[in-house]
CSV table of C-alpha atoms in Angstrom, one decimal:
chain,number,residue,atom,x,y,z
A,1,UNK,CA,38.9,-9.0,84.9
A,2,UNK,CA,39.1,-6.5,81.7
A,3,UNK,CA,36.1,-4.7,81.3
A,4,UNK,CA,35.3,-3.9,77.9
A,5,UNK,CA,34.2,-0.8,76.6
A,6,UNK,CA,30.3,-0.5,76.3
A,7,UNK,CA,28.9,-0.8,73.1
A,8,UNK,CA,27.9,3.0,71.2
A,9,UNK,CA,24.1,2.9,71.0
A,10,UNK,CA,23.0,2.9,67.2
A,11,UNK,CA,21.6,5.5,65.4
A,12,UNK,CA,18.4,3.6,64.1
A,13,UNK,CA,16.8,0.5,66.0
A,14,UNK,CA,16.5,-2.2,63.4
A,15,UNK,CA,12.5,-1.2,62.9
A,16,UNK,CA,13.7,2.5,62.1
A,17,UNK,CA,16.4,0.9,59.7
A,18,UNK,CA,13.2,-0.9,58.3
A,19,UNK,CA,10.9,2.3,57.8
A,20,UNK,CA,14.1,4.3,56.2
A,21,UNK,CA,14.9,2.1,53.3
A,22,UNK,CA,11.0,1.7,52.4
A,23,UNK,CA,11.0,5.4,52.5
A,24,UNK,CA,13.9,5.4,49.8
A,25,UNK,CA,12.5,2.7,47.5
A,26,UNK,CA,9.4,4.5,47.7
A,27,UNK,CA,11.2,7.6,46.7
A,28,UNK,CA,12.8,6.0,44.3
A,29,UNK,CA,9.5,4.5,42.6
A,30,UNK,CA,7.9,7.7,42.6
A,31,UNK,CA,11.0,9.3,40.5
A,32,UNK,CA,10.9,6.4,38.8
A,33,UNK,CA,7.4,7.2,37.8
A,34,UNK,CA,7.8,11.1,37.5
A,35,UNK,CA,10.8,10.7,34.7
A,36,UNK,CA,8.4,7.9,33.0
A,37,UNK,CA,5.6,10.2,32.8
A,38,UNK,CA,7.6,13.3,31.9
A,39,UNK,CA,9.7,11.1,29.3
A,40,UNK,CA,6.3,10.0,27.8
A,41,UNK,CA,5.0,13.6,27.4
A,42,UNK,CA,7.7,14.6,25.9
A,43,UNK,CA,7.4,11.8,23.6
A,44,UNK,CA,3.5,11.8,22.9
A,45,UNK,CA,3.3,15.5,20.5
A,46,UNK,CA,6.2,13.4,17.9
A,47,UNK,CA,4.2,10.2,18.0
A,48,UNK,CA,1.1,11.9,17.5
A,49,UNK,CA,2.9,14.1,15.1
A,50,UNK,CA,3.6,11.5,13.5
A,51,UNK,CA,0.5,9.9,13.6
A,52,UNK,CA,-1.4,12.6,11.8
A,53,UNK,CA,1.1,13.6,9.5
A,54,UNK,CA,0.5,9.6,8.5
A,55,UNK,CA,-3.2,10.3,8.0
A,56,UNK,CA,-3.1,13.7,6.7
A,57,UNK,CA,-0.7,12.1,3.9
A,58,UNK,CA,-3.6,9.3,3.0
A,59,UNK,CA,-6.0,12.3,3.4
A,60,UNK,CA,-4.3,14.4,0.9
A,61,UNK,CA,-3.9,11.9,-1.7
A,62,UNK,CA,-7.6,11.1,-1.6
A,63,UNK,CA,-8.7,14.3,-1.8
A,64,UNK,CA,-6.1,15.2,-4.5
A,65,UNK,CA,-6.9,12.0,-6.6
A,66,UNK,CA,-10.9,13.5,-5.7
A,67,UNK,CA,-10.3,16.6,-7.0
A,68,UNK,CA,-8.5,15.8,-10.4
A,69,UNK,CA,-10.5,12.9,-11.0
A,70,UNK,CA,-14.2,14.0,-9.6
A,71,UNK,CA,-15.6,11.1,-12.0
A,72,UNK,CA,-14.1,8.2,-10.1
A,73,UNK,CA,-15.5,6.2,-7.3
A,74,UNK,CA,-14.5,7.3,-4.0
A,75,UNK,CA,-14.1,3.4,-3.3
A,76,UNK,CA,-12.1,3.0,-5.6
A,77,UNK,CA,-9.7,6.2,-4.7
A,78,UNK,CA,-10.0,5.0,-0.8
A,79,UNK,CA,-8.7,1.1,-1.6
A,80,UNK,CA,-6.2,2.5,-3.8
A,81,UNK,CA,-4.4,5.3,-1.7
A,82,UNK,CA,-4.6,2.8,1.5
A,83,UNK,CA,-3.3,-0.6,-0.4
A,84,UNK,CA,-0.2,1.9,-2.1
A,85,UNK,CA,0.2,3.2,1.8
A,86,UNK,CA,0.4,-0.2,3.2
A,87,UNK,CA,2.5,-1.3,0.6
A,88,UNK,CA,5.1,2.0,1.5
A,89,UNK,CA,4.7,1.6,5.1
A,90,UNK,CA,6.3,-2.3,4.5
A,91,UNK,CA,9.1,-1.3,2.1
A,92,UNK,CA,7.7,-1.8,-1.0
A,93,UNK,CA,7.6,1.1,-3.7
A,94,UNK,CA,8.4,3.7,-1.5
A,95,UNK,CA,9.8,6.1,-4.0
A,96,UNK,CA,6.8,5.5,-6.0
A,97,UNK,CA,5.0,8.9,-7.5
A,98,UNK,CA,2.4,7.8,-9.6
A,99,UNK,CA,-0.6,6.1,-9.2
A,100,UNK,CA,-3.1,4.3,-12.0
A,101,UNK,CA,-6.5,3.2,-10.8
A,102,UNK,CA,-8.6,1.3,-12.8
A,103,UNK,CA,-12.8,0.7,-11.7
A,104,UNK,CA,-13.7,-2.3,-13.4
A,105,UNK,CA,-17.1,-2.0,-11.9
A,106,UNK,CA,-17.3,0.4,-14.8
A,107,UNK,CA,-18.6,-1.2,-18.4
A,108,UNK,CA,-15.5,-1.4,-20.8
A,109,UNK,CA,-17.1,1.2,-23.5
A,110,UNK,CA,-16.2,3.5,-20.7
A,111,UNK,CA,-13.4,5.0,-20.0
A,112,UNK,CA,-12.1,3.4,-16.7
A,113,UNK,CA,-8.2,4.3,-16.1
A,114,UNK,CA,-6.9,6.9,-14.3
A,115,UNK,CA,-2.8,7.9,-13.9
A,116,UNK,CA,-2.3,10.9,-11.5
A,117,UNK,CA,1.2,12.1,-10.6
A,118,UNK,CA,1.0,12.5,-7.0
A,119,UNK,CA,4.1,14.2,-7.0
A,120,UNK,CA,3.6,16.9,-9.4
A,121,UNK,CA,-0.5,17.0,-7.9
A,122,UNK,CA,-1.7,16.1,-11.8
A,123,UNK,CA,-4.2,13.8,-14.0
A,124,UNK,CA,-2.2,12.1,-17.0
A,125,UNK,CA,-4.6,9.8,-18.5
A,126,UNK,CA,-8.3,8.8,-18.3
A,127,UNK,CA,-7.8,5.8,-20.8
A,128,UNK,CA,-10.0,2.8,-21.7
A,129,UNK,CA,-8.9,-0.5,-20.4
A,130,UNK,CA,-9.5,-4.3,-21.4
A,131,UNK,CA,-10.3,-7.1,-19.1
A,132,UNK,CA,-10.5,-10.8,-19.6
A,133,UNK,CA,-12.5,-12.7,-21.0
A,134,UNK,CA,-13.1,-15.0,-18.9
A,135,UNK,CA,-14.5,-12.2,-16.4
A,136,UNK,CA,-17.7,-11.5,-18.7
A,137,UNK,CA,-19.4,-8.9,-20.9
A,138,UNK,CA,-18.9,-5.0,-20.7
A,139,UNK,CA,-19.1,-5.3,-17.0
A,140,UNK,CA,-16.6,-7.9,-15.7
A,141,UNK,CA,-18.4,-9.9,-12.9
A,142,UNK,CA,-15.5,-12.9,-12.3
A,143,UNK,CA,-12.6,-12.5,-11.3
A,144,UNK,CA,-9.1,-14.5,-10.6
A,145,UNK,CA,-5.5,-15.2,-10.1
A,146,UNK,CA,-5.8,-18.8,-11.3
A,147,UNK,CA,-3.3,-19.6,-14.6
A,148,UNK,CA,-5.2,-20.4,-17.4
A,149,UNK,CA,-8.5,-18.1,-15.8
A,150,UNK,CA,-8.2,-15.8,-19.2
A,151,UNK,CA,-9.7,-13.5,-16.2
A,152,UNK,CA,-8.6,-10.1,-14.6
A,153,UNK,CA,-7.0,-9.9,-11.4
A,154,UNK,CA,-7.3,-7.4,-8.9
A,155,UNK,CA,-5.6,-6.0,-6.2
A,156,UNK,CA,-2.4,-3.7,-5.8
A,157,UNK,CA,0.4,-4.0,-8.6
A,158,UNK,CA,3.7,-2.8,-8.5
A,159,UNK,CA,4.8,-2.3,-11.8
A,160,UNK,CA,8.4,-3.8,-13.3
A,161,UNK,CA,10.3,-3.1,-16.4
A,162,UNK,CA,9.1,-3.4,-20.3
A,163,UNK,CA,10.1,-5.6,-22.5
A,164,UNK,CA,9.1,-6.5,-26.4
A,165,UNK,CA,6.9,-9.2,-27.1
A,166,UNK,CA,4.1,-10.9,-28.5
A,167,UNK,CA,1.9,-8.0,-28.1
A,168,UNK,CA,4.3,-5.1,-28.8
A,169,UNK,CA,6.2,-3.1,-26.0
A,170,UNK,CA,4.3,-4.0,-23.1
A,171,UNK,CA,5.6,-3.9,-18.8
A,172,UNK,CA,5.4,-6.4,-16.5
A,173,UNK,CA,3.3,-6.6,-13.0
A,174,UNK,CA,3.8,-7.8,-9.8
A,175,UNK,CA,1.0,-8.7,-7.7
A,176,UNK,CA,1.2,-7.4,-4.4
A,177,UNK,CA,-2.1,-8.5,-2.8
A,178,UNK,CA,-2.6,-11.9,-1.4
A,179,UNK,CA,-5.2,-14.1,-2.4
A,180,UNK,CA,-6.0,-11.6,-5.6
A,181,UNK,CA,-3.0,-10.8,-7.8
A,182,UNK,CA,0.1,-13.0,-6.5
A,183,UNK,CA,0.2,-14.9,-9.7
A,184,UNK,CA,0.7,-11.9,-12.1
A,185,UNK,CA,4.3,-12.6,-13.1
A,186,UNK,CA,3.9,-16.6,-13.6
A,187,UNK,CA,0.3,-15.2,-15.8
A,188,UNK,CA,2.4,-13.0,-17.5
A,189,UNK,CA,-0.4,-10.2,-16.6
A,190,UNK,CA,1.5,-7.2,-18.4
A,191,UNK,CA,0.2,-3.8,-19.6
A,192,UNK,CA,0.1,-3.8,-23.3
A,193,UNK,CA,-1.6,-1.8,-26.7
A,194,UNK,CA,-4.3,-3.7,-28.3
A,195,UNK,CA,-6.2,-3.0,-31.8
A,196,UNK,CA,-9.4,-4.3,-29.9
A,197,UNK,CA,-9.2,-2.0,-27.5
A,198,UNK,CA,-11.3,0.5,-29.9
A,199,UNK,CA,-13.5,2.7,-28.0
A,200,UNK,CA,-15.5,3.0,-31.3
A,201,UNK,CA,-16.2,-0.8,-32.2
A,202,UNK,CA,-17.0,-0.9,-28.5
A,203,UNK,CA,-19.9,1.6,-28.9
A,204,UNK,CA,-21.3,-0.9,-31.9
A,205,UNK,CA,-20.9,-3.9,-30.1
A,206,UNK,CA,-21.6,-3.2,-27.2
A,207,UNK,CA,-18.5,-3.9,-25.3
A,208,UNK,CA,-14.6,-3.5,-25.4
A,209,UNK,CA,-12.2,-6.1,-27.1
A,210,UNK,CA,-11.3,-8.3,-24.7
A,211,UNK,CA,-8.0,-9.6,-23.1
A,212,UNK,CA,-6.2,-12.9,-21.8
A,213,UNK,CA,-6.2,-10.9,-18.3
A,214,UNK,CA,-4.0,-8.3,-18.9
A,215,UNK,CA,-4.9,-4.5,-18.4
A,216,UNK,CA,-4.6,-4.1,-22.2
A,217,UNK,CA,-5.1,-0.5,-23.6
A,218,UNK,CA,-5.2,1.8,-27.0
A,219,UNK,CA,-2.2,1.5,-29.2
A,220,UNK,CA,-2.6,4.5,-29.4
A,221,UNK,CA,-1.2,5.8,-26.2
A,222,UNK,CA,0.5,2.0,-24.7
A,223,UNK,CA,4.0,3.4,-25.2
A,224,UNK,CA,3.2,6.6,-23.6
A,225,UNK,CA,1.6,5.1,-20.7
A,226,UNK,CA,3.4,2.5,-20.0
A,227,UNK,CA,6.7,4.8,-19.9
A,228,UNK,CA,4.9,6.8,-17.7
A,229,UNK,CA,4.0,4.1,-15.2
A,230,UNK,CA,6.9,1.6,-15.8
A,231,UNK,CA,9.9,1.0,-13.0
A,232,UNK,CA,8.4,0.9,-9.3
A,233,UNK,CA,4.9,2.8,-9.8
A,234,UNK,CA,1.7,1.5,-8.5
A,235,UNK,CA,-1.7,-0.2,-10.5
A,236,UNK,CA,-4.7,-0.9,-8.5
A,237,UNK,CA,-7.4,-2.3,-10.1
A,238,UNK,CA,-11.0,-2.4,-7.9
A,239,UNK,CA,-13.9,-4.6,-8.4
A,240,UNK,CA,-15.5,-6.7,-6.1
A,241,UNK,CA,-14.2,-8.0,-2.9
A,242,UNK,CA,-11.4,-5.3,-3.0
A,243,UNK,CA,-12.6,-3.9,0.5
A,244,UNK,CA,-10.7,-5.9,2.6
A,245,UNK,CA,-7.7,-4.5,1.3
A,246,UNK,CA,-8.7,-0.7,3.4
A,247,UNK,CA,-7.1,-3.1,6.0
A,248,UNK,CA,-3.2,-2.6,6.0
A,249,UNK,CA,-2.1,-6.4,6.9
A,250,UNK,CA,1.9,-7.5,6.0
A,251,UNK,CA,0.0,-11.3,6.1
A,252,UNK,CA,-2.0,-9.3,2.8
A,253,UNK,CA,0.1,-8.5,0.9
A,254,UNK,CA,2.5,-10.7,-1.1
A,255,UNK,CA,6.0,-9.5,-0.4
A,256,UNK,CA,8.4,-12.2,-1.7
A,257,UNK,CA,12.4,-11.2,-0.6
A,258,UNK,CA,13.2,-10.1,-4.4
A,259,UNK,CA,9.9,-9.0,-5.6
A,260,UNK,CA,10.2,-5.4,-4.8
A,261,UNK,CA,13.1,-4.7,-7.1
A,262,UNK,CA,13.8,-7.3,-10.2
A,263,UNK,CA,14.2,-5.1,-12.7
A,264,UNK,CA,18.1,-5.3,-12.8
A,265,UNK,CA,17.4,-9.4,-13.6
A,266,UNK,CA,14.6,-8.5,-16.7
């Protein structure tokens, strides 16, 4: 009979085996979690970076359109600066320095139109402004983006290129906010000079010459300003319901595929 060689005793019973590789996976989880964590810390000062550099931007906009414009309604300057950021943060009119804000909670004798360079930290023009008339007297109070409204619309623009037309050289707007302004370019809501926009006949009659729905302003100064603002610079007008636009929402704001840039096609 051949008698075979005994068998070599293992190192580790099958149980040891067992508790060895749960000791490694553990192991391996914790390292696992250790990089995670360290990766994430490393990670957290750029995000929050980030993050603040995102608010101290909106802040200093604000306070810069606060300080050259003390006048106008801090609403007004809070809805503007966040609708333009939204707009940015979403691809839209990101090279964009210059910002015109017009309060139409203001009466139209007023003067109700501000155009701050952000870039270059300056006030351009504090103008009067027209509304529609189908929005009311010397203080609008009705508002839409309905064809045929003769009313105002209001909401964040981004402004197009100028043409000549009925009403002289005048630049086109496209409505970026949902549900307020969407309609401009099928309105034809332009920025334009107006003989009724007369500061002085306003004071005797008791309100502003009156517009079709366009942001209509002096003759005086339409070329000057609308050179100024033409091209890819922003318009917010703020009136009533304009709050919910603090709210930076893509589903907001009206971003058709060719609406941020048509001015090769005008």
């Amino acid at each position: 009979m051949i008698r075979r060689p005994p068998r070599s005793t293992p190192l580790y019973s099958s149980a040891a085996s067992d508790v060895y590789k749960r000791q490694l996976f553990r192991l391996g989880s914790l390292n696992a979690r250790v990089v995670t964590k360290i990766i994430i810390m490393r990670l957290l000062p750029a995000l929050a970076f980030g993050l603040l550099a995102t608010i101290q931007v909106k802040a200093d906009d604000s306070a810069l359109i606060s300080r050259l414009a003390p006048t106008l309604n801090s609403a007004a300057i809070s809805e503007a600066v966040a609708a333009m950021k939204c707009a940015q943060n979403n691809g839209v009119g990101q090279s964009a320095s210059r910002l015109a804000i017009i309060d139409y909670t203001i009466p139209s004798r007023q003067r109700r139109l501000w155009v701050i360079d952000l870039n270059n930290r300056a006030l351009l023009f504090v103008e009067h402004v027209a509304h529609g008339q189908g929005s009311g007297g010397d203080i609008p109070n009705a508002f839409s983006d309905r064809e045929g409204s003769h009313q105002t619309s209001l909401g964040l623009f981004l402004t197009q290129t100028t043409y000549q037309g009925g009403n002289g050289y005048s630049l086109r707007l496209q409505g970026l906010s949902k549900g307020f302004n969407e309609s401009a370019m099928q309105r034809f809501i332009v920025m334009h000079g107006a003989p009724y926009v007369d500061p002085v006949a306003a004071s005797a009659q008791g309100l502003l010459g009156r517009s079709w729905g366009c942001p209509a302003v002096r003759a005086e100064i339409a070329e000057s300003m609308i050179d100024t603002l033409k091209l890819g610079q922003f318009i917010y007008a703020y009136g009533p319901g304009t709050k919910k636009l603090l709210t930076c929402k893509k589903e907001n704001l009206s971003l058709a595929h060719n609406a941020t840039l048509r001015f090769a096609n005008m």
